[in-house]
Amino acid sequence: MRAVCVIGLGLIGGSVLRAAATAGRPVWGTTASEADAAAARAAGFDVVEISAALRRAAEADALVVVATPLTAVREVLRQVAQHAPEAWLTDVVSVKDPVDAEVRSLLPDARYAGGHPMAGVSSSGWSAGSGELFAGAAWAVTIEEDTTIDAWRQAARLALDCGAQVVPTSAAAHDSAVARISHLPHLFAAVLAAVGADGGPLSLSLAAGSFRDGTRVAGSAPELVRAMTEGNRIALLDAVDDALGRLGAARGSLASTGGLKSTVDAGHAARKALEDLVTSERTTEAVRFNGSALRRLRELGERGGRVVALSEQTASVELPVG
């Protein structure tokens, strides 16, 4: 099994290191956080300085996983370019287009496919991580026009080894999707938490499940939330505009007729669509690795398909029926 070098040992990177080790891969890591490094070493993991980690990755032909906030990616990739310029490379950063652009600029010879596991908790750092964090989770692995089958397979295999299911997608489609189902919820959680707090102690003392669920991610480290939301500014603006239009319509209806039927019914139907997708019957398609395989995988990803297994010749994709 290909060795894995993880750069950044916070919640996601630390969980990747643990899960890859559990899968039987040789692993080591590096981090700028002394606290995370000490905690990972105390747990029995090999943590070294970044240049040593990357030289070792080059020697072992390891898969390098960039697991830092978006704001640190450029400097990390410069280090990779210096010590392992032709590395197998993936990342777990929550925005894909900016990372893809940096890789193209700084590491044109890297064997790269971007990644993003859709899993997490509101806490951060090594101590918040777990080797089971990705079990059953969706893990996007990007396909661009120049992505090679081998590079994509290396990133996808890591995701499967970590217990996730792979969603093939382009970087742009990924960023548009997560703006709506991840980054906008973070923004709404911040707004909802602030509006609730503006109601004073009485409002907060009455806060129950809906408020706690709706504001959970507002407990995430603000610098991490800013990095992912601001890094996906264009796509997030589209999602915010959509949301503001719906809120404006709801306000207009509430002010004029006192009714919210259209807004509430649309939200109820959308939530049911999510539940139906999760519980729907599935069919399986085997995609053979040939010249059109990545294009087909991306098409299936857009239809809600997830890669659940890989062999040397094929990818097994589960698709919702209907």
Coordinates of N, CA and C in Angstrom, one line a residue, residues 177-319:
A177 N -21.3 23.6 -5.4 CA -22.1 22.8 -4.5 C -21.9 23.1 -3.1
V178 N -20.6 23.1 -2.7 CA -20.3 23.3 -1.2 C -20.7 24.7 -0.8
A179 N -20.7 25.7 -1.7 CA -21.1 27.0 -1.3 C -22.5 27.0 -0.8
R180 N -23.4 26.1 -1.3 CA -24.8 26.0 -0.9 C -25.0 25.1 0.3
I181 N -24.3 24.0 0.4 CA -24.6 23.0 1.4 C -23.6 23.0 2.6
S182 N -22.5 23.8 2.5 CA -21.6 23.9 3.6 C -21.2 25.3 4.0
H183 N -20.8 26.1 3.0 CA -20.4 27.5 3.3 C -21.5 28.4 3.7
L184 N -22.6 28.3 2.9 CA -23.8 29.1 3.3 C -24.3 28.7 4.7
P185 N -24.4 27.5 5.0 CA -24.9 27.1 6.4 C -23.9 27.7 7.4
H186 N -22.6 27.7 7.2 CA -21.7 28.4 8.1 C -22.1 29.8 8.3
L187 N -22.3 30.5 7.2 CA -22.7 31.9 7.2 C -24.0 32.1 7.9
F188 N -25.0 31.3 7.6 CA -26.3 31.4 8.3 C -26.2 31.1 9.8
A189 N -25.4 30.1 10.1 CA -25.2 29.8 11.5 C -24.7 31.0 12.3
A190 N -23.7 31.7 11.7 CA -23.2 32.9 12.4 C -24.3 34.0 12.5
V191 N -25.0 34.2 11.5 CA -26.1 35.2 11.5 C -27.2 34.8 12.5
L192 N -27.6 33.5 12.5 CA -28.6 33.0 13.4 C -28.2 33.1 14.9
A193 N -26.9 32.8 15.1 CA -26.4 32.9 16.5 C -26.4 34.3 17.0
A194 N -26.0 35.2 16.1 CA -25.9 36.7 16.5 C -27.4 37.2 16.7
V195 N -28.3 36.8 15.9 CA -29.7 37.3 16.0 C -30.3 36.8 17.3
G196 N -30.0 35.5 17.6 CA -30.5 34.9 18.9 C -29.9 35.6 20.1
A197 N -28.6 35.9 20.0 CA -27.9 36.6 21.2 C -28.5 38.0 21.3
D198 N -28.9 38.6 20.2 CA -29.4 40.0 20.3 C -30.7 40.0 21.1
G199 N -31.3 38.9 21.3 CA -32.6 38.8 22.1 C -32.3 38.8 23.6
G200 N -31.1 38.7 23.9 CA -30.7 38.8 25.4 C -30.8 37.5 26.1
P201 N -30.6 37.5 27.4 CA -30.5 36.3 28.2 C -31.8 35.5 28.1
L202 N -33.0 36.1 28.0 CA -34.2 35.3 27.9 C -34.2 34.5 26.7
S203 N -33.9 35.1 25.5 CA -33.8 34.3 24.3 C -32.9 33.1 24.4
L204 N -31.7 33.3 24.9 CA -30.7 32.2 25.0 C -31.2 31.2 26.0
S205 N -31.8 31.6 27.1 CA -32.3 30.6 28.1 C -33.4 29.7 27.5
L206 N -34.1 30.2 26.5 CA -35.2 29.4 25.9 C -34.7 28.6 24.7
A207 N -33.5 28.9 24.3 CA -33.0 28.2 23.1 C -33.0 26.7 23.3
A208 N -33.5 26.0 22.3 CA -33.6 24.5 22.4 C -33.1 23.9 21.1
G209 N -33.6 22.8 20.7 CA -33.0 22.0 19.6 C -32.8 22.7 18.3
S210 N -33.8 23.4 17.8 CA -33.7 24.0 16.5 C -32.6 25.1 16.5
F211 N -32.5 25.9 17.5 CA -31.5 26.9 17.6 C -30.1 26.3 17.8
R212 N -30.0 25.3 18.6 CA -28.7 24.6 18.8 C -28.2 23.9 17.6
D213 N -29.2 23.2 16.9 CA -28.8 22.5 15.7 C -28.4 23.5 14.6
G214 N -29.2 24.6 14.5 CA -28.9 25.6 13.4 C -27.7 26.4 13.6
T215 N -27.2 26.5 14.9 CA -26.0 27.3 15.2 C -24.8 26.4 15.5
R216 N -24.9 25.1 15.4 CA -23.8 24.3 15.8 C -22.4 24.7 15.2
V217 N -22.4 24.9 13.9 CA -21.1 25.1 13.2 C -20.6 26.5 13.5
A218 N -21.4 27.4 14.1 CA -20.9 28.7 14.5 C -19.9 28.5 15.7
G219 N -19.8 27.3 16.2 CA -18.8 27.1 17.3 C -17.4 26.7 16.7
S220 N -17.3 26.6 15.3 CA -16.0 26.3 14.7 C -15.1 27.5 14.8
A221 N -13.8 27.2 14.7 CA -12.8 28.3 14.9 C -13.0 29.3 13.8
P222 N -13.2 30.6 14.2 CA -13.6 31.7 13.2 C -12.6 31.8 12.1
E223 N -11.3 31.6 12.3 CA -10.3 31.8 11.3 C -10.4 30.7 10.2
L224 N -10.8 29.5 10.6 CA -11.0 28.4 9.7 C -12.3 28.6 8.8
V225 N -13.3 29.1 9.5 CA -14.6 29.4 8.7 C -14.3 30.5 7.7
R226 N -13.6 31.6 8.1 CA -13.3 32.7 7.2 C -12.4 32.2 6.0
A227 N -11.5 31.3 6.3 CA -10.6 30.8 5.2 C -11.4 30.1 4.1
M228 N -12.4 29.2 4.5 CA -13.1 28.5 3.5 C -14.2 29.3 2.9
T229 N -14.9 30.2 3.6 CA -16.0 31.0 3.0 C -15.4 32.1 2.1
E230 N -14.4 32.8 2.6 CA -13.8 33.9 1.8 C -13.1 33.3 0.6
G231 N -12.5 32.1 0.8 CA -11.8 31.5 -0.3 C -12.7 31.0 -1.5
N232 N -14.0 30.9 -1.2 CA -15.0 30.5 -2.2 C -16.0 31.6 -2.4
R233 N -15.4 32.8 -2.5 CA -16.3 34.0 -2.5 C -17.2 34.1 -3.7
I234 N -16.8 33.8 -4.9 CA -17.7 33.9 -6.1 C -18.9 33.0 -6.0
A235 N -18.6 31.7 -5.7 CA -19.7 30.7 -5.6 C -20.6 31.0 -4.4
L236 N -20.0 31.5 -3.3 CA -20.8 31.8 -2.1 C -21.7 33.0 -2.4
L237 N -21.2 34.0 -3.1 CA -22.1 35.1 -3.5 C -23.3 34.7 -4.2
D238 N -23.2 33.7 -5.1 CA -24.4 33.2 -5.8 C -25.3 32.6 -4.9
A239 N -24.8 31.8 -3.9 CA -25.7 31.1 -3.0 C -26.3 32.2 -2.0
V240 N -25.6 33.2 -1.6 CA -26.1 34.2 -0.7 C -27.2 35.0 -1.5
D241 N -27.0 35.3 -2.8 CA -28.0 36.0 -3.5 C -29.3 35.2 -3.6
D242 N -29.2 33.9 -3.8 CA -30.3 33.0 -3.9 C -31.1 33.0 -2.5
A243 N -30.3 32.9 -1.5 CA -30.9 32.9 -0.1 C -31.6 34.2 0.2
L244 N -30.9 35.3 -0.2 CA -31.5 36.7 0.1 C -32.8 36.8 -0.7
G245 N -32.8 36.3 -1.9 CA -34.1 36.4 -2.7 C -35.2 35.7 -2.0
R246 N -34.9 34.5 -1.5 CA -35.9 33.7 -0.8 C -36.4 34.4 0.5
L247 N -35.4 34.9 1.2 CA -35.8 35.6 2.5 C -36.6 36.9 2.2
G248 N -36.2 37.6 1.1 CA -37.0 38.8 0.7 C -38.4 38.4 0.3
A249 N -38.6 37.3 -0.4 CA -39.9 36.9 -0.7 C -40.7 36.5 0.5
A250 N -40.0 35.8 1.4 CA -40.7 35.4 2.7 C -41.1 36.7 3.5
R251 N -40.2 37.7 3.5 CA -40.6 38.9 4.3 C -41.7 39.6 3.6
G252 N -41.7 39.7 2.3 CA -42.8 40.4 1.6 C -44.1 39.7 1.8
S253 N -44.1 38.4 1.8 CA -45.4 37.6 2.0 C -45.8 37.8 3.5
L254 N -44.9 37.7 4.4 CA -45.3 37.9 5.8 C -45.8 39.3 6.1
A255 N -45.2 40.3 5.5 CA -45.7 41.6 5.7 C -47.0 41.9 5.0
S256 N -47.3 41.3 3.8 CA -48.5 41.7 3.1 C -49.7 40.8 3.5
T257 N -49.5 39.5 3.6 CA -50.6 38.6 3.8 C -50.5 37.9 5.2
G258 N -49.3 37.9 5.8 CA -49.1 37.2 7.1 C -48.8 35.8 6.9
G259 N -48.7 35.3 5.6 CA -48.5 33.9 5.3 C -47.1 33.6 4.9
L260 N -46.6 32.4 5.2 CA -45.3 31.9 4.9 C -45.4 30.5 4.2
K261 N -46.6 30.2 3.6 CA -46.8 28.9 3.1 C -45.8 28.5 2.0
S262 N -45.5 29.4 1.1 CA -44.6 29.1 -0.1 C -43.2 28.8 0.4
T263 N -42.7 29.6 1.3 CA -41.4 29.4 1.9 C -41.2 28.1 2.7
V264 N -42.2 27.9 3.6 CA -42.1 26.7 4.4 C -42.3 25.4 3.6
D265 N -43.3 25.4 2.7 CA -43.5 24.3 1.9 C -42.3 23.9 1.0
A266 N -41.7 25.0 0.4 CA -40.5 24.7 -0.4 C -39.4 24.1 0.4
G267 N -39.2 24.6 1.6 CA -38.1 24.0 2.5 C -38.4 22.6 2.9
H268 N -39.7 22.4 3.2 CA -40.1 21.0 3.6 C -39.9 20.0 2.5
A269 N -40.3 20.4 1.2 CA -40.1 19.6 0.1 C -38.6 19.3 -0.2
A270 N -37.8 20.3 0.0 CA -36.3 20.2 -0.3 C -35.7 19.2 0.8
R271 N -36.1 19.4 2.0 CA -35.6 18.5 3.0 C -36.0 17.0 2.8
K272 N -37.3 16.8 2.3 CA -37.7 15.5 2.0 C -36.9 14.9 0.8
A273 N -36.6 15.8 -0.2 CA -35.8 15.3 -1.3 C -34.4 14.8 -0.8
L274 N -33.8 15.5 0.2 CA -32.6 15.0 0.7 C -32.8 13.7 1.4
E275 N -33.8 13.5 2.2 CA -34.0 12.3 2.9 C -34.3 11.1 1.9
D276 N -35.1 11.5 0.8 CA -35.4 10.4 -0.2 C -34.1 10.0 -0.9
L277 N -33.2 10.9 -1.1 CA -31.9 10.6 -1.8 C -31.1 9.6 -0.9
V278 N -31.1 10.0 0.4 CA -30.3 9.2 1.3 C -30.8 7.8 1.5
T279 N -32.1 7.6 1.4 CA -32.8 6.3 1.7 C -33.2 5.6 0.4
S280 N -32.9 6.2 -0.7 CA -33.4 5.5 -2.0 C -32.6 4.2 -2.3
E281 N -33.3 3.4 -3.1 CA -32.6 2.2 -3.6 C -31.4 2.6 -4.5
R282 N -30.4 1.7 -4.5 CA -29.2 2.0 -5.3 C -29.0 1.0 -6.3
T283 N -28.5 1.4 -7.4 CA -28.0 0.5 -8.5 C -26.5 0.7 -8.6
T284 N -25.8 -0.3 -9.2 CA -24.4 -0.2 -9.3 C -23.9 -0.3 -10.7
E285 N -23.0 0.6 -11.1 CA -22.4 0.6 -12.4 C -20.9 0.4 -12.3
A286 N -20.4 -0.4 -13.1 CA -18.9 -0.6 -13.2 C -18.4 0.2 -14.3
V287 N -17.5 1.1 -14.0 CA -16.8 2.0 -15.0 C -15.4 1.5 -15.2
R288 N -15.2 1.0 -16.4 CA -13.9 0.5 -16.8 C -12.9 1.6 -17.0
F289 N -11.7 1.5 -16.5 CA -10.6 2.5 -16.7 C -10.1 2.5 -18.1
N290 N -10.6 3.4 -18.9 CA -10.1 3.5 -20.3 C -10.1 5.0 -20.5
G291 N -10.0 5.4 -21.8 CA -9.8 6.8 -22.1 C -11.0 7.7 -21.7
S292 N -12.2 7.2 -21.6 CA -13.3 8.0 -21.3 C -13.8 7.8 -19.8
A293 N -13.0 7.0 -19.0 CA -13.5 6.7 -17.7 C -13.7 7.9 -16.8
L294 N -12.8 8.8 -16.8 CA -12.9 9.9 -15.9 C -14.1 10.8 -16.3
R295 N -14.3 11.0 -17.5 CA -15.5 11.7 -18.0 C -16.8 11.1 -17.5
R296 N -16.8 9.8 -17.7 CA -18.0 9.0 -17.2 C -18.2 9.1 -15.7
L297 N -17.1 9.0 -15.0 CA -17.2 9.1 -13.5 C -17.7 10.4 -13.1
R298 N -17.3 11.5 -13.7 CA -17.7 12.8 -13.4 C -19.2 13.0 -13.7
E299 N -19.7 12.4 -14.8 CA -21.1 12.4 -15.1 C -21.9 11.7 -14.0
L300 N -21.4 10.6 -13.6 CA -22.1 9.8 -12.6 C -22.1 10.6 -11.2
G301 N -21.0 11.3 -10.9 CA -21.0 12.1 -9.7 C -22.0 13.2 -9.7
E302 N -22.2 13.8 -10.9 CA -23.3 14.8 -11.0 C -24.7 14.3 -10.8
R303 N -24.9 13.0 -11.0 CA -26.2 12.4 -10.8 C -26.3 11.8 -9.4
G304 N -25.4 12.1 -8.5 CA -25.5 11.6 -7.1 C -24.7 10.3 -6.9
G305 N -23.9 9.9 -7.9 CA -23.2 8.6 -7.8 C -22.0 8.7 -6.8
R306 N -21.7 7.6 -6.2 CA -20.5 7.5 -5.3 C -19.7 6.3 -5.7
V307 N -18.4 6.4 -5.8 CA -17.5 5.3 -6.0 C -17.4 4.6 -4.6
V308 N -17.7 3.3 -4.6 CA -17.6 2.5 -3.4 C -16.5 1.5 -3.4
A309 N -15.9 1.2 -4.5 CA -14.8 0.2 -4.6 C -14.0 0.5 -5.9
L310 N -12.7 0.1 -5.8 CA -11.8 0.2 -7.0 C -11.1 -1.1 -7.1
S311 N -10.9 -1.5 -8.4 CA -10.0 -2.5 -8.7 C -9.0 -2.0 -9.7
E312 N -8.1 -2.8 -10.2 CA -7.2 -2.3 -11.2 C -7.8 -1.9 -12.5
Q313 N -9.0 -2.6 -12.8 CA -9.6 -2.3 -14.1 C -10.9 -1.4 -14.0
T314 N -11.5 -1.4 -12.8 CA -12.8 -0.7 -12.8 C -13.0 0.0 -11.5
A315 N -14.0 1.0 -11.6 CA -14.5 1.6 -10.4 C -16.0 1.3 -10.3
S316 N -16.4 0.8 -9.1 CA -17.8 0.5 -8.8 C -18.5 1.7 -8.3
V317 N -19.6 2.1 -9.0 CA -20.3 3.3 -8.6 C -21.7 3.0 -8.2
E318 N -22.1 3.4 -7.0 CA -23.5 3.3 -6.6 C -24.3 4.5 -7.0
L319 N -25.5 4.3 -7.6 CA -26.3 5.5 -8.0 C -27.7 5.3 -7.4

